GROMACS .gro file of C-alpha atoms in nm:
model
  364
    1UNK     CA    1  -0.169  -3.075  -1.026
    2UNK     CA    2   0.150  -2.822  -1.101
    3UNK     CA    3   0.142  -2.521  -0.845
    4UNK     CA    4   0.319  -2.320  -1.126
    5UNK     CA    5  -0.009  -2.318  -1.298
    6UNK     CA    6  -0.164  -2.178  -1.008
    7UNK     CA    7   0.112  -1.929  -0.867
    8UNK     CA    8   0.299  -1.673  -1.100
    9UNK     CA    9   0.582  -1.631  -0.852
   10UNK     CA   10   0.751  -1.832  -0.563
   11UNK     CA   11   0.669  -1.567  -0.305
   12UNK     CA   12   0.278  -1.589  -0.381
   13UNK     CA   13   0.304  -1.989  -0.333
   14UNK     CA   14   0.492  -1.897  -0.012
   15UNK     CA   15   0.202  -1.652   0.084
   16UNK     CA   16  -0.014  -1.948   0.003
   17UNK     CA   17   0.131  -2.204   0.203
   18UNK     CA   18   0.244  -1.970   0.491
   19UNK     CA   19  -0.060  -1.791   0.556
   20UNK     CA   20  -0.366  -1.948   0.389
   21UNK     CA   21  -0.310  -2.309   0.463
   22UNK     CA   22  -0.239  -2.270   0.828
   23UNK     CA   23  -0.533  -2.012   0.869
   24UNK     CA   24  -0.771  -2.309   0.756
   25UNK     CA   25  -0.624  -2.567   0.951
   26UNK     CA   26  -0.622  -2.350   1.285
   27UNK     CA   27  -0.980  -2.259   1.237
   28UNK     CA   28  -1.088  -2.618   1.129
   29UNK     CA   29  -0.964  -2.723   1.482
   30UNK     CA   30  -1.147  -2.443   1.655
   31UNK     CA   31  -1.495  -2.482   1.460
   32UNK     CA   32  -1.560  -2.850   1.522
   33UNK     CA   33  -1.684  -2.761   1.870
   34UNK     CA   34  -1.844  -2.416   1.778
   35UNK     CA   35  -1.931  -2.339   1.420
   36UNK     CA   36  -1.852  -1.985   1.521
   37UNK     CA   37  -1.845  -1.736   1.263
   38UNK     CA   38  -1.751  -1.353   1.266
   39UNK     CA   39  -1.971  -1.220   1.290
   40UNK     CA   40  -2.185  -1.506   1.402
   41UNK     CA   41  -2.340  -1.521   1.733
   42UNK     CA   42  -2.422  -1.816   1.940
   43UNK     CA   43  -2.771  -1.692   2.090
   44UNK     CA   44  -2.779  -1.747   2.473
   45UNK     CA   45  -3.027  -1.949   2.658
   46UNK     CA   46  -3.215  -1.642   2.755
   47UNK     CA   47  -3.342  -1.618   2.422
   48UNK     CA   48  -3.466  -1.953   2.440
   49UNK     CA   49  -3.769  -1.890   2.200
   50UNK     CA   50  -3.519  -1.770   1.917
   51UNK     CA   51  -3.269  -2.031   2.009
   52UNK     CA   52  -3.536  -2.302   1.961
   53UNK     CA   53  -3.643  -2.144   1.622
   54UNK     CA   54  -3.286  -2.162   1.486
   55UNK     CA   55  -3.262  -2.505   1.596
   56UNK     CA   56  -3.574  -2.605   1.402
   57UNK     CA   57  -3.455  -2.410   1.050
   58UNK     CA   58  -3.427  -2.662   0.741
   59UNK     CA   59  -3.129  -2.506   0.561
   60UNK     CA   60  -3.138  -2.581   0.204
   61UNK     CA   61  -2.859  -2.367   0.058
   62UNK     CA   62  -2.531  -2.479  -0.082
   63UNK     CA   63  -2.343  -2.230   0.101
   64UNK     CA   64  -2.206  -2.232   0.397
   65UNK     CA   65  -2.133  -2.578   0.346
   66UNK     CA   66  -2.231  -2.742   0.722
   67UNK     CA   67  -2.471  -2.470   0.747
   68UNK     CA   68  -2.747  -2.680   0.858
   69UNK     CA   69  -2.498  -2.814   1.154
   70UNK     CA   70  -2.443  -2.462   1.277
   71UNK     CA   71  -2.823  -2.393   1.305
   72UNK     CA   72  -2.911  -2.746   1.486
   73UNK     CA   73  -2.641  -2.611   1.761
   74UNK     CA   74  -2.792  -2.250   1.784
   75UNK     CA   75  -2.584  -2.021   1.584
   76UNK     CA   76  -2.741  -1.751   1.430
   77UNK     CA   77  -2.512  -1.751   1.093
   78UNK     CA   78  -2.537  -1.459   0.842
   79UNK     CA   79  -2.666  -1.503   0.506
   80UNK     CA   80  -2.385  -1.672   0.285
   81UNK     CA   81  -2.319  -1.407   0.009
   82UNK     CA   82  -2.284  -1.048   0.042
   83UNK     CA   83  -2.151  -0.719  -0.115
   84UNK     CA   84  -1.941  -0.509   0.082
   85UNK     CA   85  -1.878  -0.132  -0.028
   86UNK     CA   86  -1.583   0.035   0.184
   87UNK     CA   87  -1.434   0.369   0.200
   88UNK     CA   88  -1.073   0.351   0.328
   89UNK     CA   89  -0.829   0.607   0.402
   90UNK     CA   90  -0.461   0.533   0.486
   91UNK     CA   91  -0.143   0.726   0.564
   92UNK     CA   92   0.176   0.565   0.620
   93UNK     CA   93   0.563   0.635   0.655
   94UNK     CA   94   0.779   0.474   0.345
   95UNK     CA   95   1.140   0.392   0.357
   96UNK     CA   96   1.314   0.456   0.010
   97UNK     CA   97   1.631   0.285  -0.108
   98UNK     CA   98   1.827   0.224  -0.403
   99UNK     CA   99   1.713   0.521  -0.615
  100UNK     CA  100   1.778   0.548  -1.007
  101UNK     CA  101   1.691   0.867  -1.199
  102UNK     CA  102   1.647   0.935  -1.601
  103UNK     CA  103   1.526   1.209  -1.778
  104UNK     CA  104   1.370   1.255  -2.121
  105UNK     CA  105   1.350   1.616  -2.295
  106UNK     CA  106   1.331   1.724  -2.630
  107UNK     CA  107   1.741   1.662  -2.707
  108UNK     CA  108   1.817   1.447  -2.415
  109UNK     CA  109   1.739   1.065  -2.354
  110UNK     CA  110   1.914   0.973  -2.032
  111UNK     CA  111   1.835   0.604  -1.915
  112UNK     CA  112   1.785   0.525  -1.563
  113UNK     CA  113   2.114   0.587  -1.369
  114UNK     CA  114   2.199   0.468  -0.980
  115UNK     CA  115   2.223   0.766  -0.735
  116UNK     CA  116   2.282   0.577  -0.434
  117UNK     CA  117   2.440   0.858  -0.261
  118UNK     CA  118   2.096   1.065  -0.235
  119UNK     CA  119   1.978   1.067   0.124
  120UNK     CA  120   1.600   1.078   0.235
  121UNK     CA  121   1.415   1.240   0.510
  122UNK     CA  122   1.070   1.150   0.623
  123UNK     CA  123   0.855   1.023   0.340
  124UNK     CA  124   0.465   0.949   0.325
  125UNK     CA  125   0.222   0.773   0.130
  126UNK     CA  126  -0.162   0.866   0.173
  127UNK     CA  127  -0.472   0.729  -0.009
  128UNK     CA  128  -0.827   0.772  -0.026
  129UNK     CA  129  -1.007   0.474  -0.176
  130UNK     CA  130  -1.348   0.307  -0.272
  131UNK     CA  131  -1.380  -0.063  -0.244
  132UNK     CA  132  -1.632  -0.334  -0.351
  133UNK     CA  133  -1.592  -0.672  -0.205
  134UNK     CA  134  -1.841  -0.936  -0.308
  135UNK     CA  135  -1.793  -1.242  -0.051
  136UNK     CA  136  -1.923  -1.573   0.007
  137UNK     CA  137  -1.910  -1.788   0.339
  138UNK     CA  138  -1.796  -2.142   0.209
  139UNK     CA  139  -1.794  -2.285   0.543
  140UNK     CA  140  -1.967  -2.131   0.859
  141UNK     CA  141  -1.581  -2.044   0.954
  142UNK     CA  142  -1.450  -1.945   0.624
  143UNK     CA  143  -1.509  -1.653   0.412
  144UNK     CA  144  -1.360  -1.603   0.045
  145UNK     CA  145  -1.410  -1.279  -0.105
  146UNK     CA  146  -1.282  -1.054  -0.424
  147UNK     CA  147  -1.138  -0.711  -0.422
  148UNK     CA  148  -1.211  -0.408  -0.682
  149UNK     CA  149  -1.144  -0.061  -0.618
  150UNK     CA  150  -1.044   0.316  -0.714
  151UNK     CA  151  -0.876   0.566  -0.555
  152UNK     CA  152  -0.638   0.854  -0.544
  153UNK     CA  153  -0.282   0.831  -0.360
  154UNK     CA  154  -0.022   1.111  -0.279
  155UNK     CA  155   0.325   1.041  -0.240
  156UNK     CA  156   0.543   1.278  -0.048
  157UNK     CA  157   0.925   1.230  -0.091
  158UNK     CA  158   1.162   1.460   0.077
  159UNK     CA  159   1.534   1.468  -0.030
  160UNK     CA  160   1.771   1.588   0.234
  161UNK     CA  161   2.106   1.548   0.062
  162UNK     CA  162   2.266   1.664  -0.150
  163UNK     CA  163   1.998   1.942  -0.172
  164UNK     CA  164   1.675   1.969   0.016
  165UNK     CA  165   1.383   1.899  -0.220
  166UNK     CA  166   1.020   1.788  -0.186
  167UNK     CA  167   0.858   1.572  -0.455
  168UNK     CA  168   0.463   1.540  -0.422
  169UNK     CA  169   0.315   1.322  -0.688
  170UNK     CA  170  -0.103   1.275  -0.693
  171UNK     CA  171  -0.236   0.990  -0.913
  172UNK     CA  172  -0.534   0.736  -0.927
  173UNK     CA  173  -0.496   0.414  -0.835
  174UNK     CA  174  -0.706   0.070  -0.958
  175UNK     CA  175  -0.695  -0.211  -0.734
  176UNK     CA  176  -0.791  -0.566  -0.764
  177UNK     CA  177  -0.733  -0.877  -0.514
  178UNK     CA  178  -0.857  -1.160  -0.329
  179UNK     CA  179  -0.861  -1.292   0.041
  180UNK     CA  180  -1.006  -1.509   0.279
  181UNK     CA  181  -1.111  -1.477   0.637
  182UNK     CA  182  -1.103  -1.769   0.881
  183UNK     CA  183  -1.267  -1.720   1.241
  184UNK     CA  184  -1.386  -1.938   1.527
  185UNK     CA  185  -1.495  -1.886   1.879
  186UNK     CA  186  -1.344  -1.940   2.218
  187UNK     CA  187  -1.587  -1.891   2.507
  188UNK     CA  188  -1.738  -1.529   2.503
  189UNK     CA  189  -1.498  -1.410   2.251
  190UNK     CA  190  -1.460  -1.477   1.875
  191UNK     CA  191  -1.119  -1.435   1.690
  192UNK     CA  192  -1.079  -1.377   1.332
  193UNK     CA  193  -0.809  -1.384   1.095
  194UNK     CA  194  -0.808  -1.201   0.745
  195UNK     CA  195  -0.539  -1.244   0.470
  196UNK     CA  196  -0.551  -1.075   0.131
  197UNK     CA  197  -0.344  -1.023  -0.171
  198UNK     CA  198  -0.406  -0.727  -0.394
  199UNK     CA  199  -0.261  -0.540  -0.710
  200UNK     CA  200  -0.260  -0.185  -0.717
  201UNK     CA  201  -0.214   0.014  -1.040
  202UNK     CA  202  -0.103   0.372  -1.018
  203UNK     CA  203  -0.148   0.545  -1.336
  204UNK     CA  204   0.211   0.661  -1.341
  205UNK     CA  205   0.367   0.349  -1.265
  206UNK     CA  206   0.455   0.084  -1.521
  207UNK     CA  207   0.345  -0.233  -1.309
  208UNK     CA  208   0.109  -0.306  -1.039
  209UNK     CA  209   0.230  -0.276  -0.682
  210UNK     CA  210   0.157  -0.575  -0.515
  211UNK     CA  211   0.051  -0.551  -0.136
  212UNK     CA  212  -0.012  -0.863   0.077
  213UNK     CA  213  -0.209  -0.794   0.419
  214UNK     CA  214  -0.257  -0.984   0.759
  215UNK     CA  215  -0.477  -0.900   1.014
  216UNK     CA  216  -0.566  -1.069   1.345
  217UNK     CA  217  -0.878  -0.952   1.539
  218UNK     CA  218  -1.050  -1.050   1.878
  219UNK     CA  219  -1.385  -0.946   1.957
  220UNK     CA  220  -1.719  -0.996   2.138
  221UNK     CA  221  -2.085  -0.970   2.026
  222UNK     CA  222  -2.369  -0.804   2.231
  223UNK     CA  223  -2.691  -0.937   2.132
  224UNK     CA  224  -2.975  -0.713   2.155
  225UNK     CA  225  -3.242  -0.820   2.426
  226UNK     CA  226  -3.568  -0.803   2.254
  227UNK     CA  227  -3.442  -0.841   1.900
  228UNK     CA  228  -3.176  -1.123   1.945
  229UNK     CA  229  -3.112  -1.103   1.546
  230UNK     CA  230  -2.971  -0.754   1.587
  231UNK     CA  231  -2.612  -0.724   1.774
  232UNK     CA  232  -2.336  -0.486   1.806
  233UNK     CA  233  -1.978  -0.616   1.790
  234UNK     CA  234  -1.651  -0.459   1.910
  235UNK     CA  235  -1.284  -0.587   1.858
  236UNK     CA  236  -0.907  -0.506   1.911
  237UNK     CA  237  -0.648  -0.653   1.656
  238UNK     CA  238  -0.331  -0.613   1.455
  239UNK     CA  239  -0.265  -0.596   1.097
  240UNK     CA  240   0.049  -0.629   0.877
  241UNK     CA  241   0.104  -0.476   0.553
  242UNK     CA  242   0.385  -0.562   0.303
  243UNK     CA  243   0.441  -0.388  -0.016
  244UNK     CA  244   0.584  -0.492  -0.329
  245UNK     CA  245   0.945  -0.310  -0.311
  246UNK     CA  246   1.039  -0.225  -0.677
  247UNK     CA  247   0.877   0.088  -0.832
  248UNK     CA  248   0.920   0.193  -1.185
  249UNK     CA  249   0.758   0.512  -1.360
  250UNK     CA  250   0.779   0.812  -1.516
  251UNK     CA  251   0.644   1.138  -1.477
  252UNK     CA  252   0.648   1.503  -1.569
  253UNK     CA  253   0.866   1.752  -1.381
  254UNK     CA  254   0.563   1.975  -1.351
  255UNK     CA  255   0.355   1.696  -1.197
  256UNK     CA  256   0.619   1.563  -0.964
  257UNK     CA  257   0.730   1.866  -0.798
  258UNK     CA  258   0.503   2.143  -0.604
  259UNK     CA  259   0.493   2.526  -0.722
  260UNK     CA  260   0.719   2.587  -0.407
  261UNK     CA  261   1.012   2.415  -0.583
  262UNK     CA  262   0.989   2.639  -0.883
  263UNK     CA  263   0.954   2.936  -0.699
  264UNK     CA  264   1.258   2.860  -0.530
  265UNK     CA  265   1.452   2.735  -0.843
  266UNK     CA  266   1.733   3.015  -0.834
  267UNK     CA  267   1.811   2.893  -0.455
  268UNK     CA  268   1.785   2.534  -0.531
  269UNK     CA  269   2.024   2.561  -0.822
  270UNK     CA  270   2.267   2.782  -0.625
  271UNK     CA  271   2.258   2.515  -0.333
  272UNK     CA  272   2.337   2.228  -0.595
  273UNK     CA  273   2.649   2.393  -0.746
  274UNK     CA  274   2.752   2.489  -0.419
  275UNK     CA  275   2.761   2.111  -0.299
  276UNK     CA  276   2.877   2.020  -0.656
  277UNK     CA  277   3.193   2.250  -0.640
  278UNK     CA  278   3.261   2.142  -0.265
  279UNK     CA  279   3.347   1.787  -0.386
  280UNK     CA  280   3.734   1.678  -0.413
  281UNK     CA  281   3.789   1.522  -0.751
  282UNK     CA  282   4.119   1.346  -0.611
  283UNK     CA  283   3.874   1.189  -0.357
  284UNK     CA  284   3.737   0.834  -0.506
  285UNK     CA  285   3.428   0.882  -0.333
  286UNK     CA  286   3.369   1.228  -0.417
  287UNK     CA  287   3.480   1.152  -0.759
  288UNK     CA  288   3.199   0.906  -0.814
  289UNK     CA  289   2.938   1.163  -0.681
  290UNK     CA  290   3.055   1.400  -0.967
  291UNK     CA  291   3.045   1.155  -1.237
  292UNK     CA  292   2.685   1.064  -1.129
  293UNK     CA  293   2.593   1.428  -1.070
  294UNK     CA  294   2.709   1.534  -1.399
  295UNK     CA  295   2.532   1.243  -1.564
  296UNK     CA  296   2.185   1.288  -1.411
  297UNK     CA  297   2.119   1.543  -1.135
  298UNK     CA  298   2.279   1.835  -1.311
  299UNK     CA  299   2.054   1.803  -1.593
  300UNK     CA  300   1.766   1.773  -1.388
  301UNK     CA  301   1.839   2.098  -1.182
  302UNK     CA  302   1.895   2.268  -1.486
  303UNK     CA  303   1.549   2.168  -1.587
  304UNK     CA  304   1.386   2.297  -1.268
  305UNK     CA  305   1.602   2.610  -1.321
  306UNK     CA  306   1.448   2.674  -1.642
  307UNK     CA  307   1.115   2.597  -1.518
  308UNK     CA  308   1.081   2.311  -1.791
  309UNK     CA  309   0.761   2.133  -1.660
  310UNK     CA  310   0.732   1.924  -1.978
  311UNK     CA  311   1.050   1.705  -1.953
  312UNK     CA  312   0.997   1.379  -1.828
  313UNK     CA  313   1.165   1.214  -1.510
  314UNK     CA  314   1.208   0.843  -1.510
  315UNK     CA  315   1.256   0.688  -1.159
  316UNK     CA  316   1.335   0.347  -1.003
  317UNK     CA  317   1.349   0.253  -0.647
  318UNK     CA  318   1.311   0.010  -0.357
  319UNK     CA  319   1.037   0.107  -0.094
  320UNK     CA  320   0.876  -0.025   0.199
  321UNK     CA  321   0.675   0.060   0.475
  322UNK     CA  322   0.841   0.223   0.751
  323UNK     CA  323   0.638   0.001   0.991
  324UNK     CA  324   0.478  -0.296   0.874
  325UNK     CA  325   0.244  -0.363   1.175
  326UNK     CA  326  -0.004  -0.143   1.340
  327UNK     CA  327  -0.281  -0.168   1.599
  328UNK     CA  328  -0.664  -0.154   1.506
  329UNK     CA  329  -0.998  -0.121   1.680
  330UNK     CA  330  -1.313  -0.152   1.536
  331UNK     CA  331  -1.690  -0.202   1.572
  332UNK     CA  332  -1.997  -0.350   1.374
  333UNK     CA  333  -2.358  -0.278   1.415
  334UNK     CA  334  -2.597  -0.543   1.244
  335UNK     CA  335  -2.933  -0.406   1.179
  336UNK     CA  336  -3.064  -0.736   1.066
  337UNK     CA  337  -2.951  -1.014   0.869
  338UNK     CA  338  -2.934  -0.806   0.556
  339UNK     CA  339  -2.772  -0.501   0.666
  340UNK     CA  340  -2.464  -0.438   0.861
  341UNK     CA  341  -2.244  -0.131   0.914
  342UNK     CA  342  -1.890  -0.154   1.017
  343UNK     CA  343  -1.612   0.118   1.139
  344UNK     CA  344  -1.248   0.037   1.192
  345UNK     CA  345  -0.945   0.265   1.279
  346UNK     CA  346  -0.573   0.180   1.270
  347UNK     CA  347  -0.473   0.383   1.592
  348UNK     CA  348  -0.132   0.261   1.708
  349UNK     CA  349   0.187   0.218   1.521
  350UNK     CA  350   0.315   0.469   1.223
  351UNK     CA  351   0.044   0.373   0.977
  352UNK     CA  352  -0.311   0.546   1.054
  353UNK     CA  353  -0.622   0.432   0.875
  354UNK     CA  354  -0.996   0.481   0.874
  355UNK     CA  355  -1.265   0.227   0.716
  356UNK     CA  356  -1.624   0.315   0.700
  357UNK     CA  357  -1.810   0.019   0.546
  358UNK     CA  358  -2.177  -0.105   0.481
  359UNK     CA  359  -2.259  -0.484   0.376
  360UNK     CA  360  -2.571  -0.612   0.219
  361UNK     CA  361  -2.637  -0.974   0.287
  362UNK     CA  362  -2.864  -1.199   0.098
  363UNK     CA  363  -2.962  -1.558   0.017
  364UNK     CA  364  -2.885  -1.689  -0.341
   0.00000   0.00000   0.00000
């Protein structure tokens, strides 16, 4: 089969080859002996009656494949299909490069123009979202899921040169994607690898932003003494998130700048022209700055000074997470084989996150 029919870009093919295939191979190896599954628990011998009942189960469902063998070995596997609803909060630093700006007014139409000399301070992106995640355990060690979500994001960008200026953009975001979780047991602990690919479409951007995520978790499940089907799991791990770098969009001036900018309009205009007049046109570097400033920055500053909130700023830039990796801790309470409740927090590194989740599982 021609893989170009399955993957639209080289990066998506590399994602599949480098992450998904090795994950499956590794956990096929682990699971030959354990049939372990996150959050599957092998019930210890002290629950002899419950263990014997598991070994007697006649499992007739199609999924997970090898489910019967897992039961015969005394593993209490979750129901194969489920729907998870997640609330997610995330805040992370952003690095911005290769900025381009354009402007559209009633009388002016300036295309995207590179302004590489602009310098940035600390920039942040935060989001609140609700995700729905249907999933199915294809094997006792391999879960496949989809992602559908909607949320609100806030992006704060701080310019430090040639003038100090803050931009805050709030917008809705729609998300769709897919992923896999592969899991295996080693002694008393389980290990889970999770990877997904999603497309996030902010309302003000022309194209969706592709985000790839990879997570590694190591944990242990504690089984309730008198109710072996009930357990409490804890884990630690790490997560990597990579953003699609290129961003192109447009937004009204009134929507991109907070009121504080318009309150300081006279000060901003004065500082800008002080900087512009300080440049030496006989210096080749300064001459380029003067040309670019007069082409695009001066018209934008003039719009701010006149409190024109309806003019449209076009922008293009390259962005990436300030830190791709962060540490995570989490816990899950399985009340019974239908209901599971989970929380997870990103606590180490630049990225901070909080996940609250409820999962309903069932037999088809």
